[in-house]
CSV table of C-alpha atoms and ligand atoms in Angstrom, one decimal:
chain,number,residue,atom,x,y,z
A,24,UNK,CA,34.1,136.1,58.6
A,25,UNK,CA,35.0,139.8,58.3
A,26,UNK,CA,37.7,139.3,61.0
A,27,UNK,CA,39.1,136.0,59.4
A,28,UNK,CA,39.6,138.2,56.1
A,29,UNK,CA,41.2,141.2,57.8
A,30,UNK,CA,43.7,138.9,59.4
A,31,UNK,CA,44.3,137.0,56.4
A,32,UNK,CA,44.9,140.4,54.4
A,33,UNK,CA,47.4,141.4,57.3
A,34,UNK,CA,49.4,138.3,57.1
A,35,UNK,CA,49.7,138.4,53.6
A,36,UNK,CA,50.8,141.9,53.6
A,37,UNK,CA,53.0,141.3,56.7
A,38,UNK,CA,54.8,138.3,54.8
A,39,UNK,CA,55.0,140.9,51.9
A,40,UNK,CA,57.1,143.6,53.2
A,41,UNK,CA,59.1,141.2,55.4
A,42,UNK,CA,59.9,139.6,52.2
A,43,UNK,CA,60.7,143.0,50.5
A,44,UNK,CA,63.0,144.1,53.1
A,45,UNK,CA,64.9,140.6,53.2
A,46,UNK,CA,65.5,141.0,49.7
A,47,UNK,CA,66.8,144.6,50.1
A,48,UNK,CA,69.0,143.5,53.2
A,49,UNK,CA,70.1,140.5,51.0
A,50,UNK,CA,71.4,142.9,47.8
A,51,UNK,CA,72.9,145.4,50.6
A,52,UNK,CA,74.8,142.7,52.5
A,53,UNK,CA,76.0,141.4,48.9
A,54,UNK,CA,77.4,144.5,47.4
A,55,UNK,CA,78.8,144.9,50.9
A,56,UNK,CA,81.0,141.9,50.5
A,57,UNK,CA,81.4,142.5,46.9
A,58,UNK,CA,83.1,145.7,48.1
A,59,UNK,CA,85.2,144.4,51.1
A,60,UNK,CA,86.7,141.6,48.6
A,61,UNK,CA,87.2,144.6,45.8
A,62,UNK,CA,88.6,147.0,48.3
A,63,UNK,CA,91.2,144.5,50.1
A,64,UNK,CA,92.0,143.7,46.9
A,65,UNK,CA,92.4,147.4,45.7
A,66,UNK,CA,94.3,148.5,49.0
A,67,UNK,CA,96.6,145.4,49.0
A,68,UNK,CA,98.0,145.0,45.6
A,69,UNK,CA,99.3,148.8,45.2
A,70,UNK,CA,100.5,148.4,48.7
A,71,UNK,CA,102.3,145.1,47.6
A,72,UNK,CA,104.0,146.8,44.5
A,73,UNK,CA,105.1,149.8,46.5
A,74,UNK,CA,106.7,147.4,49.0
A,75,UNK,CA,108.4,145.4,46.6
A,76,UNK,CA,109.8,148.6,44.6
A,77,UNK,CA,110.9,149.9,48.1
A,78,UNK,CA,112.9,147.2,49.0
A,79,UNK,CA,114.6,146.7,45.7
A,80,UNK,CA,115.8,149.9,45.8
A,81,UNK,CA,117.1,149.7,49.0
A,82,UNK,CA,118.8,146.1,48.5
A,83,UNK,CA,120.7,146.7,45.5
A,84,UNK,CA,122.9,149.1,43.7
A,85,UNK,CA,121.0,150.1,40.6
A,86,UNK,CA,121.5,151.8,37.1
A,87,UNK,CA,119.7,155.1,37.0
A,88,UNK,CA,117.2,154.0,34.9
A,89,UNK,CA,115.9,151.5,37.0
A,90,UNK,CA,115.7,153.5,39.9
A,91,UNK,CA,113.5,155.7,37.9
A,92,UNK,CA,111.4,152.8,36.7
A,93,UNK,CA,110.8,151.4,40.0
A,94,UNK,CA,110.2,155.1,41.8
A,95,UNK,CA,107.4,155.3,38.9
A,96,UNK,CA,105.7,152.1,39.8
A,97,UNK,CA,105.8,153.5,43.4
A,98,UNK,CA,104.4,156.9,42.6
A,99,UNK,CA,101.7,155.2,40.3
A,100,UNK,CA,100.8,152.9,42.8
A,101,UNK,CA,100.6,155.3,45.6
A,102,UNK,CA,98.4,157.9,43.4
A,103,UNK,CA,96.1,155.0,42.9
A,104,UNK,CA,95.6,154.4,46.7
A,105,UNK,CA,95.4,157.9,47.1
A,106,UNK,CA,92.4,157.9,44.4
A,107,UNK,CA,90.8,154.9,46.2
A,108,UNK,CA,90.9,156.5,49.7
A,109,UNK,CA,89.6,159.9,48.5
A,110,UNK,CA,86.6,157.8,46.8
A,111,UNK,CA,85.5,156.1,50.3
A,112,UNK,CA,85.8,159.7,52.0
A,113,UNK,CA,83.8,161.3,49.5
A,114,UNK,CA,81.3,158.5,49.4
A,115,UNK,CA,81.1,158.7,53.0
A,116,UNK,CA,80.7,162.7,53.0
A,117,UNK,CA,77.9,162.4,50.2
A,118,UNK,CA,75.9,159.8,52.6
A,119,UNK,CA,74.9,162.6,54.9
A,120,UNK,CA,73.2,166.0,53.9
A,121,UNK,CA,75.2,168.0,51.7
A,122,UNK,CA,75.7,171.4,50.2
A,123,UNK,CA,78.3,171.9,47.6
A,124,UNK,CA,80.5,175.1,47.6
A,125,UNK,CA,79.7,176.9,44.1
A,126,UNK,CA,81.1,179.4,42.1
A,127,UNK,CA,81.2,180.5,38.6
A,128,UNK,CA,82.8,178.1,36.3
A,129,UNK,CA,83.7,177.0,32.9
A,130,UNK,CA,82.5,173.6,32.4
A,131,UNK,CA,84.6,173.3,28.9
A,132,UNK,CA,88.0,174.5,30.4
A,133,UNK,CA,87.1,171.9,33.0
A,134,UNK,CA,86.8,169.0,30.6
A,135,UNK,CA,89.5,170.5,28.1
A,136,UNK,CA,91.9,170.0,31.1
A,137,UNK,CA,90.8,166.6,32.0
A,138,UNK,CA,91.0,165.4,28.5
A,139,UNK,CA,94.6,166.7,28.5
A,140,UNK,CA,95.7,164.8,31.4
A,141,UNK,CA,94.1,161.9,30.2
A,142,UNK,CA,95.5,161.9,26.7
A,143,UNK,CA,99.0,162.0,28.3
A,144,UNK,CA,98.3,159.1,30.3
A,145,UNK,CA,96.6,156.9,27.7
A,146,UNK,CA,98.1,158.1,24.2
A,147,UNK,CA,95.9,155.2,22.4
A,148,UNK,CA,92.9,156.5,23.5
A,149,UNK,CA,91.3,159.2,21.6
A,150,UNK,CA,88.8,161.2,23.5
A,151,UNK,CA,87.1,164.4,21.6
A,152,UNK,CA,84.9,167.3,23.0
A,153,UNK,CA,81.9,168.7,20.6
A,154,UNK,CA,80.2,171.9,21.4
A,155,UNK,CA,79.1,174.8,19.6
A,156,UNK,CA,79.5,177.4,22.6
A,157,UNK,CA,83.1,178.9,23.7
A,158,UNK,CA,81.8,178.8,27.5
A,159,UNK,CA,79.7,176.8,29.2
A,160,UNK,CA,79.2,178.6,32.5
A,161,UNK,CA,77.7,177.3,35.4
A,162,UNK,CA,77.8,178.0,39.1
A,163,UNK,CA,78.8,175.0,40.9
A,164,UNK,CA,81.4,173.2,42.9
A,165,UNK,CA,84.6,173.1,40.9
A,166,UNK,CA,86.1,169.7,42.8
A,167,UNK,CA,82.6,168.2,42.5
A,168,UNK,CA,82.8,169.2,38.6
A,169,UNK,CA,85.8,167.3,38.2
A,170,UNK,CA,84.9,164.7,40.1
A,171,UNK,CA,81.9,163.9,37.9
A,172,UNK,CA,83.9,163.8,34.8
A,173,UNK,CA,87.0,162.2,35.9
A,174,UNK,CA,84.6,159.2,37.1
A,175,UNK,CA,82.6,159.1,33.9
A,176,UNK,CA,85.9,159.7,31.6
A,177,UNK,CA,87.7,156.6,33.5
A,178,UNK,CA,84.8,154.5,33.3
A,179,UNK,CA,84.3,155.1,29.5
A,180,UNK,CA,88.3,154.4,29.2
A,181,UNK,CA,88.4,151.4,31.8
A,182,UNK,CA,85.3,149.5,30.2
A,183,UNK,CA,85.7,150.6,26.3
A,184,UNK,CA,89.2,149.3,25.6
A,185,UNK,CA,90.8,152.3,23.5
A,186,UNK,CA,87.8,153.0,21.5
A,187,UNK,CA,87.6,156.8,20.9
A,188,UNK,CA,85.0,158.5,23.7
A,189,UNK,CA,82.9,161.5,22.5
A,190,UNK,CA,81.9,164.1,24.9
A,191,UNK,CA,79.5,166.7,24.2
A,192,UNK,CA,78.0,169.8,25.7
A,193,UNK,CA,74.9,171.5,24.6
A,194,UNK,CA,73.0,174.6,25.7
A,195,UNK,CA,69.4,173.9,26.8
A,196,UNK,CA,68.4,177.3,28.0
A,197,UNK,CA,68.2,176.7,31.9
A,198,UNK,CA,70.5,173.6,31.8
A,199,UNK,CA,73.7,172.1,29.8
A,200,UNK,CA,73.2,168.8,28.4
A,201,UNK,CA,76.4,166.7,28.5
A,202,UNK,CA,76.7,163.5,27.0
A,203,UNK,CA,79.8,161.2,27.7
A,204,UNK,CA,79.7,158.5,25.0
A,205,UNK,CA,81.5,155.4,24.6
A,206,UNK,CA,81.9,152.1,22.4
A,207,UNK,CA,82.6,149.7,25.0
A,208,UNK,CA,80.3,146.5,26.0
A,209,UNK,CA,77.4,148.8,27.1
A,210,UNK,CA,75.4,148.3,29.9
A,211,UNK,CA,71.9,146.1,30.1
A,212,UNK,CA,68.5,148.0,30.7
A,213,UNK,CA,68.0,145.8,33.6
A,214,UNK,CA,71.4,147.3,35.3
A,215,UNK,CA,70.9,150.6,34.0
A,216,UNK,CA,69.7,152.1,37.4
A,217,UNK,CA,71.5,149.4,39.7
A,218,UNK,CA,75.1,150.8,38.5
A,219,UNK,CA,74.5,154.3,40.7
A,220,UNK,CA,74.0,152.5,43.8
A,221,UNK,CA,76.8,152.4,46.3
A,222,UNK,CA,79.6,149.2,45.6
A,223,UNK,CA,77.2,147.9,42.8
A,224,UNK,CA,79.4,146.4,40.3
A,225,UNK,CA,78.2,144.4,37.1
A,226,UNK,CA,79.2,140.5,37.2
A,227,UNK,CA,80.8,138.9,40.3
A,228,UNK,CA,83.7,140.1,41.9
A,229,UNK,CA,85.9,136.9,41.8
A,230,UNK,CA,85.6,136.8,37.9
A,231,UNK,CA,86.0,140.6,37.2
A,232,UNK,CA,89.1,141.7,35.6
A,233,UNK,CA,88.9,145.6,36.1
A,234,UNK,CA,89.9,147.3,38.9
A,235,UNK,CA,87.2,149.6,41.0
A,236,UNK,CA,85.0,149.5,44.0
A,237,UNK,CA,81.8,150.5,42.5
A,238,UNK,CA,81.9,154.2,44.1
A,239,UNK,CA,82.3,156.2,41.0
A,240,UNK,CA,78.7,156.1,39.9
A,241,UNK,CA,77.2,156.6,43.4
A,242,UNK,CA,79.3,159.8,43.8
A,243,UNK,CA,78.6,160.8,40.3
A,244,UNK,CA,74.7,160.7,40.9
A,245,UNK,CA,74.7,162.2,44.2
A,246,UNK,CA,76.9,165.2,43.1
A,247,UNK,CA,74.7,165.6,40.2
A,248,UNK,CA,71.6,165.7,42.6
A,249,UNK,CA,73.1,168.0,44.9
A,250,UNK,CA,73.7,170.6,42.1
A,251,UNK,CA,69.5,170.0,41.2
A,252,UNK,CA,70.6,167.9,38.0
A,253,UNK,CA,69.8,164.7,36.6
A,254,UNK,CA,71.7,162.1,35.3
A,255,UNK,CA,70.6,159.2,33.1
A,256,UNK,CA,72.5,155.8,30.9
A,257,UNK,CA,71.4,155.5,27.1
A,258,UNK,CA,72.5,152.9,24.7
A,259,UNK,CA,75.1,154.3,22.3
A,260,UNK,CA,75.0,153.1,18.5
A,261,UNK,CA,75.9,151.0,17.4
A,262,UNK,CA,77.4,149.8,20.6
A,263,UNK,CA,78.3,151.1,24.0
A,264,UNK,CA,76.8,153.6,26.5
A,265,UNK,CA,76.1,157.1,26.8
A,266,UNK,CA,75.7,159.0,30.3
A,267,UNK,CA,73.7,161.9,29.8
A,268,UNK,CA,73.6,164.7,32.4
A,269,UNK,CA,71.3,167.5,32.7
A,270,UNK,CA,73.2,170.6,35.1
A,271,UNK,CA,71.0,173.5,35.7
A,272,UNK,CA,73.3,176.6,34.6
A,273,UNK,CA,72.0,178.2,38.2
A,274,UNK,CA,70.4,175.8,40.8
A,275,UNK,CA,68.3,178.0,42.8
A,276,UNK,CA,69.0,181.5,43.5
A,277,UNK,CA,72.4,182.0,43.7
A,278,UNK,CA,72.7,185.3,42.0
A,279,UNK,CA,73.9,186.6,38.3
A,280,UNK,CA,76.9,185.8,36.5
A,281,UNK,CA,80.2,187.8,37.3
B,20,ATP,P1,85.1,153.0,41.0
B,20,ATP,O1,84.7,153.1,42.3
B,20,ATP,O2,87.0,152.5,40.7
B,20,ATP,O3,84.6,153.7,39.8
B,20,ATP,P2,83.7,151.1,39.3
B,20,ATP,O4,84.0,151.6,38.0
B,20,ATP,O5,83.6,149.5,39.1
B,20,ATP,O6,84.5,151.2,40.3
B,20,ATP,P3,81.3,152.6,38.9
B,20,ATP,O7,82.1,153.7,38.1
B,20,ATP,O8,80.4,152.9,40.1
B,20,ATP,O9,82.4,151.5,39.7
B,20,ATP,O10,80.7,151.7,37.9
B,20,ATP,C1,79.7,150.7,38.6
B,20,ATP,C2,79.4,149.3,37.4
B,20,ATP,O11,79.0,150.1,36.2
B,20,ATP,C3,81.0,149.4,36.9
B,20,ATP,O12,81.6,148.3,37.6
B,20,ATP,C4,80.5,148.8,35.7
B,20,ATP,O13,80.3,147.6,35.5
B,20,ATP,C5,79.5,149.4,35.1
B,20,ATP,N1,79.8,150.5,34.3
B,20,ATP,C6,80.5,151.8,34.6
B,20,ATP,N2,80.5,152.6,33.5
B,20,ATP,C7,80.4,151.9,32.5
B,20,ATP,C8,80.8,151.9,31.0
B,20,ATP,N3,80.9,153.2,30.3
B,20,ATP,N4,80.5,151.1,29.9
B,20,ATP,C9,80.2,149.8,30.6
B,20,ATP,N5,80.1,149.5,31.9
B,20,ATP,C10,80.1,150.5,32.9
B,21,MG,MG1,84.0,153.9,37.8
């Protein structure tokens, strides 16, 4: 009787763990196939435009404005390819134990520079920075901080369709509290932790219209964690998403400012 019970219990436990690991595998393979679908599309479509622009430039004698227009298309698309390849490489690097190369830097100037770049690129989107401090010093990797805020601002622009974006920086003693808030469609509670998984995108690849590979927030989370910080998602009011980051000013015993 006792033996039977132990046997039955191990069968139930065994089945449960096999089921759990199958579900995990299935989710991963679903995400990877979504990734392949989106990456092949993301790689192919800029290459097609670049080829087309170069072929038109080569074949015909064109007015100067047309030449500039075609060259701009090719440049924009090659920048897109460069970003995609860089995301894939950064994500692969972050899969392994990673120690950021840190220096003292000012978060306000990093975010300001990014906002200036995006405002020039998307003049119809208002991006505002709110803070009470003049400098937000932090011992961190410059490239990593740029990567975090590039991804969050790009998402806010991409998913909120020209609504204003508000970024705030608050002093919380040992940490900086940074919020990136948009008025987009928001992220349902059931998806809030999933969006940080590698390759994860909301909805199905076939029906999705926005460009992307689902690597951005994976990169953000990994970088934030490598700086001993945290990131979470809250709902904005009346609608949209707030990405809330807590970044230690000095993570560990890296020394004194200056
Ligand atoms: P990319 O790798 O180019 O960044 P992506 O934007 O799809 O691609 P993530 O940045 O990782 O990938 O975001 C994952 C998913 O989370 C997105 O596909 C989108 O569905 C959702 N998401 C991210 N940011 C927002 C936002 N601000 N508002 C609404 N949904 C968002
Ligand atoms: Mg993104």
